[in-house]
Short mmCIF file of C-alpha atoms in Angstrom, two decimals:
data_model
loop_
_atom_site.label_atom_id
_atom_site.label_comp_id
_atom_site.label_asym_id
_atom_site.label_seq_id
_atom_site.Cartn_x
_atom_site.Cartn_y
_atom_site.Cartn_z
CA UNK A 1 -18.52 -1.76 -20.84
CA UNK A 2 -20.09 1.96 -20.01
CA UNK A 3 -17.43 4.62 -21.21
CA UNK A 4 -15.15 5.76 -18.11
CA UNK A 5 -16.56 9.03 -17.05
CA UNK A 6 -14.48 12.32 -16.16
CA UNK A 7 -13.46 12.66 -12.52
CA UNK A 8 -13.86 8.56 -11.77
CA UNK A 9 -10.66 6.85 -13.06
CA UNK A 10 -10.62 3.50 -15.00
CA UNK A 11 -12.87 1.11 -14.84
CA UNK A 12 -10.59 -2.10 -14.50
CA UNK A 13 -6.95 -2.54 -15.22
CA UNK A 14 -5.11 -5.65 -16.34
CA UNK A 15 -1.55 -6.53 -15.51
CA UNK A 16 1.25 -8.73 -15.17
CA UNK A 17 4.65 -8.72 -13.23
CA UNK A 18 7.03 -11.15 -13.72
CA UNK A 19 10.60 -11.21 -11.14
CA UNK A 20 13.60 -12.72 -11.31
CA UNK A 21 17.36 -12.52 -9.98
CA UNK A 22 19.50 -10.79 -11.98
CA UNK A 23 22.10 -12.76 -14.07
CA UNK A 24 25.09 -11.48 -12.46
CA UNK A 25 27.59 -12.39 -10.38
CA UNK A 26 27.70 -9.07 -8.25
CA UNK A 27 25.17 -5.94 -7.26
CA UNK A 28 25.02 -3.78 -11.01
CA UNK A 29 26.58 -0.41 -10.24
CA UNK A 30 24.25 2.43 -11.29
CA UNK A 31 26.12 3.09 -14.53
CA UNK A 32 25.57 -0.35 -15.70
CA UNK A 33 22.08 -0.16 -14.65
CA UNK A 34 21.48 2.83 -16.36
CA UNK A 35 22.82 1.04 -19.41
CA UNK A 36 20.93 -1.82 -18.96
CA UNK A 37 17.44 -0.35 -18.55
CA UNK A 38 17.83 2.40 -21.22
CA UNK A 39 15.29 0.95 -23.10
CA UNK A 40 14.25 3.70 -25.07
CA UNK A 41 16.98 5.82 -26.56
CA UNK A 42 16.62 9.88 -25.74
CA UNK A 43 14.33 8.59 -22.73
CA UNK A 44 16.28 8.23 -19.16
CA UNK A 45 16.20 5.55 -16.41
CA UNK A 46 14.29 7.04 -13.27
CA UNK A 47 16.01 6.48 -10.00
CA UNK A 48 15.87 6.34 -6.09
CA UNK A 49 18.05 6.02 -3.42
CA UNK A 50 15.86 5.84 -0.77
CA UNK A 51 14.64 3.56 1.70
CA UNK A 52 16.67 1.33 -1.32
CA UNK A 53 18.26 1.80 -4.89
CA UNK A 54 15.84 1.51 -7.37
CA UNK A 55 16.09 2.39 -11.18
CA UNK A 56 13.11 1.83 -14.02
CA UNK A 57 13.39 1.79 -17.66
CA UNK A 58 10.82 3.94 -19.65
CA UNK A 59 7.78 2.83 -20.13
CA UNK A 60 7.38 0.78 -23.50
CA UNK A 61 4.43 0.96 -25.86
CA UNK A 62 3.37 -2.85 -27.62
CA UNK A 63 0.53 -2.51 -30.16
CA UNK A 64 -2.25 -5.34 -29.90
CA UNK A 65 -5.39 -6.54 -31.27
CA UNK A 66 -6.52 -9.57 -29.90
CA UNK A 67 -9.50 -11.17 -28.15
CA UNK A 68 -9.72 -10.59 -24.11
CA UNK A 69 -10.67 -13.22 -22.46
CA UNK A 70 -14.19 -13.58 -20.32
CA UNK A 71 -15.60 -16.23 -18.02
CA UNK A 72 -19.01 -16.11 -20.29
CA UNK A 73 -16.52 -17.17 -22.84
CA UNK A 74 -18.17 -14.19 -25.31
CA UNK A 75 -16.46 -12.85 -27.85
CA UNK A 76 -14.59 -9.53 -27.23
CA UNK A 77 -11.99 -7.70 -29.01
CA UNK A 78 -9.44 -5.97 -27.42
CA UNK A 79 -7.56 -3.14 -29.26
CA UNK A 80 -5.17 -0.85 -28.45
CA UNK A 81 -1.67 -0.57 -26.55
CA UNK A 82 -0.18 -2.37 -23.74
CA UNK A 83 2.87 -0.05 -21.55
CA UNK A 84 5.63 -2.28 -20.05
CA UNK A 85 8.90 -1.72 -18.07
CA UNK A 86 11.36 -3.42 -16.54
CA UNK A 87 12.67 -2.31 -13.02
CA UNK A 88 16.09 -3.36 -10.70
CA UNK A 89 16.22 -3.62 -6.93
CA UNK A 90 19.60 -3.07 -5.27
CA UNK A 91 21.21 -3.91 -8.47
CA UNK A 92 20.06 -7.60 -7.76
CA UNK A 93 16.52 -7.92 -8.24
CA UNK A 94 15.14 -7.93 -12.09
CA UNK A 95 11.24 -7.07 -12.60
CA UNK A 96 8.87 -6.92 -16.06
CA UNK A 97 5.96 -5.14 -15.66
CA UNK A 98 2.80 -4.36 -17.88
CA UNK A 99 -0.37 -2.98 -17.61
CA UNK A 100 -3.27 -2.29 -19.68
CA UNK A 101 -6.29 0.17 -18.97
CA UNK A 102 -9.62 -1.61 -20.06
CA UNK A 103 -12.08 1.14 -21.61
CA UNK A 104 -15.23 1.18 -23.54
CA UNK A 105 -14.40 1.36 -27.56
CA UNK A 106 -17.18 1.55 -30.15
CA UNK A 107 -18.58 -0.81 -32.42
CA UNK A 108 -15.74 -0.95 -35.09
CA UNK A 109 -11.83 -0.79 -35.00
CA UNK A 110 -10.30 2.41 -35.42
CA UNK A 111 -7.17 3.54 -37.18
CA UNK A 112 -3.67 3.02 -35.14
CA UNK A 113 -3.59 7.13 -34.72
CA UNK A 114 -6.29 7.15 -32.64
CA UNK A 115 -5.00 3.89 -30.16
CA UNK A 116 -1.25 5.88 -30.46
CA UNK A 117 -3.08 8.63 -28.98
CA UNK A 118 -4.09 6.91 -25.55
CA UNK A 119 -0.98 4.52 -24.72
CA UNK A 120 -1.30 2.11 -22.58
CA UNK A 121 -5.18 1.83 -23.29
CA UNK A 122 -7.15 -0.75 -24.84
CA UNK A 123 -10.69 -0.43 -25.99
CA UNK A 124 -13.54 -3.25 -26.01
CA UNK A 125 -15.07 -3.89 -29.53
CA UNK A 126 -18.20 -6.26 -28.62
CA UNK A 127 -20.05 -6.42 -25.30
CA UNK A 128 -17.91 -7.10 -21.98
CA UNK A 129 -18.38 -6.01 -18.66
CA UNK A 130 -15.23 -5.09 -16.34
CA UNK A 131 -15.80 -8.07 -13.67
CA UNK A 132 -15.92 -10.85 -16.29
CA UNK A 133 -13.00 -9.32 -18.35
CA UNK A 134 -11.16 -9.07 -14.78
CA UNK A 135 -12.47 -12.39 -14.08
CA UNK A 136 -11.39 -14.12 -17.83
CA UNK A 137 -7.66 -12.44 -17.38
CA UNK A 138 -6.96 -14.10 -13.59
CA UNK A 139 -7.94 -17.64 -15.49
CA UNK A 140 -6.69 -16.98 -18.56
CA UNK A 141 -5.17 -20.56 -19.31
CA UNK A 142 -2.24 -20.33 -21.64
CA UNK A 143 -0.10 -17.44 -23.36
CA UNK A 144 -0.30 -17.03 -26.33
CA UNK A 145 -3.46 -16.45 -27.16
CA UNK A 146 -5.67 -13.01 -25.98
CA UNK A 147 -3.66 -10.54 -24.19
CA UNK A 148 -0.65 -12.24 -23.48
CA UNK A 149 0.66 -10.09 -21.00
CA UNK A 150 2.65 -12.91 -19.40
CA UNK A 151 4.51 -13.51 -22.81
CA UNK A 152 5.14 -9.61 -23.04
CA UNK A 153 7.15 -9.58 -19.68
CA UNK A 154 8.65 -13.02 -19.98
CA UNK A 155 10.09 -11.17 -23.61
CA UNK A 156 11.49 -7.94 -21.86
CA UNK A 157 13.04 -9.83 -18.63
CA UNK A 158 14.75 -11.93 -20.90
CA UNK A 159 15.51 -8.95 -23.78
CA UNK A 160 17.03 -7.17 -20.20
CA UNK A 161 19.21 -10.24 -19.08
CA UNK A 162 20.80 -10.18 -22.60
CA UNK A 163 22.41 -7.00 -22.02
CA UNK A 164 26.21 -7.11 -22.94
CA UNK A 165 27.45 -5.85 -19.61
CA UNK A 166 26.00 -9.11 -17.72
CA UNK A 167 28.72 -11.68 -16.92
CA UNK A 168 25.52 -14.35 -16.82
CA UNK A 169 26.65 -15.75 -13.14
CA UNK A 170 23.96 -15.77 -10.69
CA UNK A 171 25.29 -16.32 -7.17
CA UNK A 172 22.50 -19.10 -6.98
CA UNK A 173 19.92 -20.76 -8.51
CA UNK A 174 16.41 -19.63 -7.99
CA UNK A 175 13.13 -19.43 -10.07
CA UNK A 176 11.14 -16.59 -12.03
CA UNK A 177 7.38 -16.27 -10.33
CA UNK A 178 5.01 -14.20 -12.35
CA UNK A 179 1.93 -11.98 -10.19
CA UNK A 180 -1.17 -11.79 -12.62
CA UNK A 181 -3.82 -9.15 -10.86
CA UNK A 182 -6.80 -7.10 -12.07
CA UNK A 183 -7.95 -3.89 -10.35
CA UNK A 184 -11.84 -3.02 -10.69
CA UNK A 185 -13.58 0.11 -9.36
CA UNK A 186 -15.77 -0.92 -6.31
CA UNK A 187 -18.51 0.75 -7.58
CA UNK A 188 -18.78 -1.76 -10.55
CA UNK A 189 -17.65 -4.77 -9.23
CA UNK A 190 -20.47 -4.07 -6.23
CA UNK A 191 -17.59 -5.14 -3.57
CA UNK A 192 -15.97 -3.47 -0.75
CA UNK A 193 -12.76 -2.61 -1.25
CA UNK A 194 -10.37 -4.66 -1.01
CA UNK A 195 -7.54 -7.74 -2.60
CA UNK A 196 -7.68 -11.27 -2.84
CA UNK A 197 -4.19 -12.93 -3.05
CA UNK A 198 -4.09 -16.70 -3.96
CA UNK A 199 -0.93 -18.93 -4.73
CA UNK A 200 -1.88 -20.89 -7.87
CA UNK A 201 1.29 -22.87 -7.98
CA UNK A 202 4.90 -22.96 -7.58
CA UNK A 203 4.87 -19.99 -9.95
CA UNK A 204 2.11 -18.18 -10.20
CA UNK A 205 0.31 -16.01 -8.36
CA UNK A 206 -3.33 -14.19 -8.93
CA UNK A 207 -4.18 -10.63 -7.44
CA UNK A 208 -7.48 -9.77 -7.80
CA UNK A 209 -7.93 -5.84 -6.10
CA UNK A 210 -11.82 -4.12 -5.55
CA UNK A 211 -10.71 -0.16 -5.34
CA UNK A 212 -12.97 3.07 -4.22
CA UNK A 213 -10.53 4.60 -7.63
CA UNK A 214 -8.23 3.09 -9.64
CA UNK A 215 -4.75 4.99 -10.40
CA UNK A 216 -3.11 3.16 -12.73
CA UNK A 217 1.00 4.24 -11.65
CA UNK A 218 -0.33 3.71 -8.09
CA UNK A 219 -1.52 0.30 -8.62
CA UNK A 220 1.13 -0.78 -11.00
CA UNK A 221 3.64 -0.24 -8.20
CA UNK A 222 2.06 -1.55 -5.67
CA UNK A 223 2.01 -5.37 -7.33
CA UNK A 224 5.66 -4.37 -8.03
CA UNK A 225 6.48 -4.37 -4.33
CA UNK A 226 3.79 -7.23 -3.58
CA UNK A 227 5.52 -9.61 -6.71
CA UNK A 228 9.01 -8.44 -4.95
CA UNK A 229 8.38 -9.23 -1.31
CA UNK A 230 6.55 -12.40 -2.73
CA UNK A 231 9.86 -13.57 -4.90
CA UNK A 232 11.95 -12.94 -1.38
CA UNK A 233 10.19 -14.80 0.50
CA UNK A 234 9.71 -17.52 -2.39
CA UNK A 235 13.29 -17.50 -3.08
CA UNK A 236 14.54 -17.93 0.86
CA UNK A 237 12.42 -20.57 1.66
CA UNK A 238 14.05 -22.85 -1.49
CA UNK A 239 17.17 -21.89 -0.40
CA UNK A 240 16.60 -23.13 2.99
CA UNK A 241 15.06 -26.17 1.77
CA UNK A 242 17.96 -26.87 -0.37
CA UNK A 243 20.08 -26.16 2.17
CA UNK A 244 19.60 -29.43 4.36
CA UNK A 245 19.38 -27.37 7.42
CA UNK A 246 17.92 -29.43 10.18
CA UNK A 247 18.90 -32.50 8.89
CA UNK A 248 22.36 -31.68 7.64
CA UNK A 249 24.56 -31.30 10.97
CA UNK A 250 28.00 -30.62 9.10
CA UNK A 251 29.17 -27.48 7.72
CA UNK A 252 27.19 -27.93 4.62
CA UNK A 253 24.21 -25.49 4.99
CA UNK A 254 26.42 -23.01 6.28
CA UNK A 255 27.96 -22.69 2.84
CA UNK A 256 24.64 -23.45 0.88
CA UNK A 257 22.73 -20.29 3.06
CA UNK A 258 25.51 -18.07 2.44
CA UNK A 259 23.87 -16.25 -0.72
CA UNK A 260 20.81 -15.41 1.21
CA UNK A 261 22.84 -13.91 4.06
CA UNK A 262 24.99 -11.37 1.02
CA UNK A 263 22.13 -11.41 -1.29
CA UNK A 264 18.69 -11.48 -0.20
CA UNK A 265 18.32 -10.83 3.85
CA UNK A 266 18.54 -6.56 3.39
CA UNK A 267 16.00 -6.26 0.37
CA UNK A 268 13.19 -6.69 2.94
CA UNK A 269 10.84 -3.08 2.83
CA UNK A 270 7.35 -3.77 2.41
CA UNK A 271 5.37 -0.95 1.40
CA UNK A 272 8.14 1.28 1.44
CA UNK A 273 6.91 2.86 -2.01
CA UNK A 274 3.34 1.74 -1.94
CA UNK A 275 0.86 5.38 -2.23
CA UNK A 276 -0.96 6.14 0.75
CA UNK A 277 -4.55 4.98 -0.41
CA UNK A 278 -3.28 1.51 -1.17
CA UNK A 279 -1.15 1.21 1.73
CA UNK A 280 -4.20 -0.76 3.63
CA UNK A 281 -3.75 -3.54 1.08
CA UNK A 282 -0.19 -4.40 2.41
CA UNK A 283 -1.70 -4.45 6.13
CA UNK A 284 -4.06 -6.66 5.13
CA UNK A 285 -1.33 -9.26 3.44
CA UNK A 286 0.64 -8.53 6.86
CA UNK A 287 -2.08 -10.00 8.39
CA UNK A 288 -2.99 -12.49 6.16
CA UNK A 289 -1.02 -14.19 5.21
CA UNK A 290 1.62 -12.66 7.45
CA UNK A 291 4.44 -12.04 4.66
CA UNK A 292 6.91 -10.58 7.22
CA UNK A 293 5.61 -12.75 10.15
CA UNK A 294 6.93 -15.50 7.25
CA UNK A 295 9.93 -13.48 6.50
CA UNK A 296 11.12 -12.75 10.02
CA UNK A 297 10.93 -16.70 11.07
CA UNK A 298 13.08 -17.50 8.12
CA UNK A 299 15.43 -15.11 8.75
CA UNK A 300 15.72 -15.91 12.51
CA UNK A 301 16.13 -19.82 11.55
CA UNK A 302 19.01 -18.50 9.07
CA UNK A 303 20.89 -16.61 11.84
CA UNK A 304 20.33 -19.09 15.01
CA UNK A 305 21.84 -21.73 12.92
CA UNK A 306 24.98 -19.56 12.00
CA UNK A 307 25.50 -18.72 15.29
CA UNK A 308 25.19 -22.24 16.57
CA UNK A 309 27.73 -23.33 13.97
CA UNK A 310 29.94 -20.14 15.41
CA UNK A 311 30.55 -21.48 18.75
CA UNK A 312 30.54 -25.05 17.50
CA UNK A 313 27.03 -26.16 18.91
CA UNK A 314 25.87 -28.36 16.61
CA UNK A 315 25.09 -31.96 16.35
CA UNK A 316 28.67 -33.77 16.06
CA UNK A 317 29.63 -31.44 19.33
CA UNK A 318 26.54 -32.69 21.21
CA UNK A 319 26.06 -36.49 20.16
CA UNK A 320 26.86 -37.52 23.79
CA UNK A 321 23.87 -35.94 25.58
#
């Protein structure tokens, strides 16, 4: 990799988010939240109240020295520090986050003053250019070896959920999904701007983002909110699934949608926080794949069928027609 040049931003960034419900039985008040994510002691929670409640721990610095993976498979060291946080969404909604800033290092490793001295950076020893080491992360196997950003988050969300003040009673059952995305300056990836979004399993989805400059807090939050809406819309359609609705006609699915109508329904605000020069990105997943298109049509199949079941319209009511 060239060294990034004054005036141009990072080359490529690496990063992980990994979101879950929070393991408690109601919203977290903002003093327990405070609590919770005061990670770093002498460092304070940030907060927002608006367009929702939002509150993120200080950032947290993790040492490493590792090999980064490429799709060459050639050998490159990766030294430095990693910066992670966790964040909460209307005291419900639990996020990890980390991020690492890919520069150029030189030939040898250097003492830990000098990687101290640029947190959250970590600098190539060996040859590796930014769109194979973007490339290598997205397909990066297995943690646990290279940067293992996935382990770091899966650590801190569950370090988080351990927090004393948790009574550990989820109003329902739902999975963690994890967002793995690179971001690479256009200019060295030879791309148009742009993001590629693809659903790699149940679990797992890959972000891979083409910039005209990369700002690493900009960027960061943006896959916050995309990992977030993602996980809603995840979350509601197992619920509904679960649920039996459509082939349930008793009062069942009433009671089994119930936590998505108190839990999940208002956290919908996509792009609320996103910066202005990535706010294109989100337009583009609105139109494809058409996350609150999704959204909306689950929502609307969640209130017509509570409102059928209001005035008694349902099957048993209608067998004779």
């Amino acid at each position: 990799m060239r060294p990034d040049r004054p005036g141009e931003g990072p080359a490529l960034l690496l990063g992980e988010v990994r979101t879950g419900l929070l393991q408690h039985s109601v919203e977290l008040p903002g003093a327990a939240t405070e609590k919770m994510l005061g990670l770093r002691h002498g460092e304070r929670v940030r907060s927002s109240q608006r367009p929702n409640v939002r509150a993120q721990s200080p950032d947290l610095l993790t040492g490493v020295d590792c090999p980064l993976a490429t799709t060459s498979h050639r050998a490159v060291r990766g030294v430095g520090t990693v910066l992670s946080h966790a964040v909460l969404t209307e005291g419900r909604v639990l996020q990890a986050s980390a991020l690492a800033r890919i520069a150029a290092g030189g030939d040898r490793r250097r003492p830990w003053g000098h990687y101290l001295a640029h947190p959250g950076t970590v600098e190539v020893i060996g040859r590796g250019e930014a769109a194979e080491l973007a490339a290598g992360h997205l397909a990066a196997a297995e943690p646990g070896t290279g940067l293992d950003l996935g382990g770091l988050t899966e650590r801190l969300l569950t370090e988080v959920q351990r927090e004393a003040g948790l009574d550990r009673r989820a109003p329902f059952r739902s999975r963690r999904t994890r967002l793995r995305w690179t971001a690479v300056r256009a200019d060295l990836a030879g791309e148009e701007p742009g993001g590629r979004l693809t659903v790699e399993d149940d679990t797992l989805r890959t972000l891979r983002l083409t910039l005209e400059s990369v700002d690493p807090v900009e960027v960061a939050a943006f896959c916050e909110d995309l990992a977030l809406h993602d996980w809603l819309l995840s979350t509601l359609g197992r619920l509904i699934e679960r649920s039996g609705l459509g082939s349930d006609p008793g009062p069942g699915p009433v009671q089994r949608l119930r936590p998505a109508v108190n839990h999940l329904m208002h956290l919908w605000m996509p792009g609320a926080r996103v910066a202005r020069p990535l706010a294109p990105l989100w337009e583009g997943l609105e139109t494809r794949p058409g996350f609150t298109r999704q959204w909306t049509a689950s929502v609307q199949r969640v209130r017509d069928h509570l409102a059928l079941q209001a005035v008694g319209l349902t099957a048993p009511t209608v067998r004779g027609d």
